[in-house]
GROMACS .gro file of C-alpha atoms in nm:
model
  145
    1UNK     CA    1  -8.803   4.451  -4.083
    2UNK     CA    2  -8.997   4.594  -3.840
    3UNK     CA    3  -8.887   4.956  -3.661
    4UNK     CA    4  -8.840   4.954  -3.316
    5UNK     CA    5  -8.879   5.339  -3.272
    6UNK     CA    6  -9.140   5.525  -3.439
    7UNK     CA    7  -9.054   5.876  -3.528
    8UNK     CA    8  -9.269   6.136  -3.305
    9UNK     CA    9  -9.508   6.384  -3.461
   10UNK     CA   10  -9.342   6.739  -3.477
   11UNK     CA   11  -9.423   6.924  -3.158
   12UNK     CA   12  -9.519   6.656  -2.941
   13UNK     CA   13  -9.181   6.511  -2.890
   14UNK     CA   14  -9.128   6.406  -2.563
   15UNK     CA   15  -8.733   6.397  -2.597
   16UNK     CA   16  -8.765   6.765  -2.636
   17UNK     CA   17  -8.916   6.845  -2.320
   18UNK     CA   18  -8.589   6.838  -2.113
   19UNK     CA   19  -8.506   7.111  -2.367
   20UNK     CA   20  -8.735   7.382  -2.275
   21UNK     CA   21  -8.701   7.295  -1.833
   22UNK     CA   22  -8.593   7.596  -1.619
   23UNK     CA   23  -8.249   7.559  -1.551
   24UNK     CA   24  -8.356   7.597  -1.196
   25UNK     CA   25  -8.504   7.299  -1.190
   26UNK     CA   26  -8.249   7.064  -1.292
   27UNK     CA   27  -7.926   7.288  -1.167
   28UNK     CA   28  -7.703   7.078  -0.891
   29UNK     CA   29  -7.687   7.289  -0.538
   30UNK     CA   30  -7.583   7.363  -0.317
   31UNK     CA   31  -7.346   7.590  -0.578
   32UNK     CA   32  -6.985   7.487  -0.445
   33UNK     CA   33  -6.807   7.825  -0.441
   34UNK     CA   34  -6.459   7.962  -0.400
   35UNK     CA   35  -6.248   8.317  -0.412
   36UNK     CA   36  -6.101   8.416  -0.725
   37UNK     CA   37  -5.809   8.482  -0.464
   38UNK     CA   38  -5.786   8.150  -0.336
   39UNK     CA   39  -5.518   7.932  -0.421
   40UNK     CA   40  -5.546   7.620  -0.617
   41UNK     CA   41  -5.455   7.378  -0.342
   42UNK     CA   42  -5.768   7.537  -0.143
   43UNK     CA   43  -5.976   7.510  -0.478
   44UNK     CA   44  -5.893   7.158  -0.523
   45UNK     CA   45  -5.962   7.067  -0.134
   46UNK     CA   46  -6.302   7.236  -0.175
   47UNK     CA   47  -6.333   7.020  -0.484
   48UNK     CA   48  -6.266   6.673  -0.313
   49UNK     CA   49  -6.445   6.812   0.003
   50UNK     CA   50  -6.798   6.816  -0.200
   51UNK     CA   51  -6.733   6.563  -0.418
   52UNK     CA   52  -6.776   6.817  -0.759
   53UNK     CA   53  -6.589   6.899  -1.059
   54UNK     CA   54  -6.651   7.228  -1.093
   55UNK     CA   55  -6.649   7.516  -0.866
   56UNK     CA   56  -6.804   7.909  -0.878
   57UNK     CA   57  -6.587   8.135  -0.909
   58UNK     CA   58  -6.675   8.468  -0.729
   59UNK     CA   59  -6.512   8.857  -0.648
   60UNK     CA   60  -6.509   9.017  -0.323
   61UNK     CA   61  -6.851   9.113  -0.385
   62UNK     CA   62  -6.974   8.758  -0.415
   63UNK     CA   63  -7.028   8.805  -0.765
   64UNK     CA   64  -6.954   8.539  -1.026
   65UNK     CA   65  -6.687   8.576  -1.239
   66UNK     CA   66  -6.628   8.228  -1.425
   67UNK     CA   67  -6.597   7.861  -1.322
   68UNK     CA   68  -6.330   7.669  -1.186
   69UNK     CA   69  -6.281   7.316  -1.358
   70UNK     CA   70  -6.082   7.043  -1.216
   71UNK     CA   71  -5.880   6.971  -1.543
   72UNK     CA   72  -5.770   7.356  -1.514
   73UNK     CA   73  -5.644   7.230  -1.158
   74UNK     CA   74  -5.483   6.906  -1.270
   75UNK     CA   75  -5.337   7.116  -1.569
   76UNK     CA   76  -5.126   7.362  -1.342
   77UNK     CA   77  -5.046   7.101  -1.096
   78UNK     CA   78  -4.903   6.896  -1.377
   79UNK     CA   79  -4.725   7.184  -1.506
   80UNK     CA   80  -4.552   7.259  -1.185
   81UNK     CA   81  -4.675   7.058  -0.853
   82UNK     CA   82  -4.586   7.255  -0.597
   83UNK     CA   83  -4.663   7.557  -0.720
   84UNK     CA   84  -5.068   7.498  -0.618
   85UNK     CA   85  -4.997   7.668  -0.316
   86UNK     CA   86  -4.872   8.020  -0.477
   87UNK     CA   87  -5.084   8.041  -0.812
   88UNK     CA   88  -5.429   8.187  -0.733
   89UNK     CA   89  -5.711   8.043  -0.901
   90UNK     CA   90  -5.763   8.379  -1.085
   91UNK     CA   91  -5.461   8.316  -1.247
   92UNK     CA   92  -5.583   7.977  -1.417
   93UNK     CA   93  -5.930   8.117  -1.480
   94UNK     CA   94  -6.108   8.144  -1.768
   95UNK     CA   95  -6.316   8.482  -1.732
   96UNK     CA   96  -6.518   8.383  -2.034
   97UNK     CA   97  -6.650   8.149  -1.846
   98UNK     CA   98  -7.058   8.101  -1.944
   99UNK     CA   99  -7.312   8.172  -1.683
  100UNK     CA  100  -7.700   8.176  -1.725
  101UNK     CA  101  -7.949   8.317  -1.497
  102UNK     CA  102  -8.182   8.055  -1.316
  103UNK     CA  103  -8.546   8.108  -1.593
  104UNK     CA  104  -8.266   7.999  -1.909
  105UNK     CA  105  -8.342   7.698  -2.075
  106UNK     CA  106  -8.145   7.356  -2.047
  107UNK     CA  107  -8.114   7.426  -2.433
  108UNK     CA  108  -7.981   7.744  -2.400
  109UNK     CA  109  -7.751   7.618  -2.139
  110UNK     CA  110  -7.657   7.353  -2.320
  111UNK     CA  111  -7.596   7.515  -2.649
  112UNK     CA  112  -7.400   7.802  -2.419
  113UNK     CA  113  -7.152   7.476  -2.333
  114UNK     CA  114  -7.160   7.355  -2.698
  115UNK     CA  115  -7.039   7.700  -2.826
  116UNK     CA  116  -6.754   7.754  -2.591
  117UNK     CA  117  -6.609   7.386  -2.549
  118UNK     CA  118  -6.750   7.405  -2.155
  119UNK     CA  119  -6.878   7.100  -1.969
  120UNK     CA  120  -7.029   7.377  -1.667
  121UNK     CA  121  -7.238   7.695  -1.657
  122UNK     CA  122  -7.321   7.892  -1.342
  123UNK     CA  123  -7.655   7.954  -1.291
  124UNK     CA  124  -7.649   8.297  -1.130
  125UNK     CA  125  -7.938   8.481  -1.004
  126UNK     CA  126  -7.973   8.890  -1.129
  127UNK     CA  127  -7.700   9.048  -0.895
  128UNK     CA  128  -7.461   8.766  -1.035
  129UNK     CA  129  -7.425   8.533  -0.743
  130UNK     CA  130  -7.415   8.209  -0.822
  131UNK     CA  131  -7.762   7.977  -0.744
  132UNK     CA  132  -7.619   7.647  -0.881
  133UNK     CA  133  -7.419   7.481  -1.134
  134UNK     CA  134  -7.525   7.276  -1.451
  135UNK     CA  135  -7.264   7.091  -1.595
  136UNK     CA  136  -7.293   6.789  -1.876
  137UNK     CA  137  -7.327   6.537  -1.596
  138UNK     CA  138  -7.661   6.745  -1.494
  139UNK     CA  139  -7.751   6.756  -1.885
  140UNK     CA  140  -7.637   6.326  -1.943
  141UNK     CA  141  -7.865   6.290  -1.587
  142UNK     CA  142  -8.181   6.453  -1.752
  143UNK     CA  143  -8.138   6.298  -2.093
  144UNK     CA  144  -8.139   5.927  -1.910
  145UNK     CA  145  -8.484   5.984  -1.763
   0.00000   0.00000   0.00000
């Protein structure tokens, strides 16, 4: 039988390029960002508004401290429904949330995810605002190429 793939010589894989990309340069922007104050009913708007999964989380100071999913959202809604309007989205987030500053790798990134069950970093430049957002939809986008 004949193989259909041949395996590539060590080093000149080109399935490994993606790996070593700037996050920069494959990161989804405009970064979608919301108050750590807000509540979840404004979180989830914002969601729906831009059409993303994931939001920044930032601090008065417009720094970023975690990321916002939408199944953190859908889990306190189902828990109690009309409580979106009164529970903050500070009070649902994860503050171990990863973030990665914009010259990481998409392998970094990627293992950063892997390590802490995430589907989402923030990209962040070095004052901690958030540039962008790379989440597994970014990573499943590159891979298809």
């Amino acid at each position: 039988m004949k193989a259909i793939f041949a395996a590539p010589v060590r080093g000149d894989d080109p399935t490994l390029q993606w790996a070593r990309r700037p996050i920069s340069q494959v990161m989804t922007r405009p970064v979608v960002a919301t108050d750590v104050d807000a509540s979840l009913d404004q979180a989830m708007a914002a969601m729906l508004h831009a059409g993303v999964r994931h939001l920044a989380v930032v601090d008065a100071a417009g720094r970023c401290v975690g990321v916002l999913a939408a199944r953190s959202v859908a889990a306190a809604w189902s828990a109690d429904p009309a409580g979106l309007t009164a529970v903050t989205v500070g009070a649902v987030l994860d503050h171990d949330s990863a973030t990665v500053s914009a010259d990481a790798r998409v392998r970094d990134a990627a293992r950063m995810m892997h390590a802490r069950s995430s589907d989402a970093v923030a990209v962040v430049d070095d004052d901690g605002t958030p540039m962008g957002m790379f989440t597994s939809s970014d990573l499943i986008r590159l891979l298809a190429r």
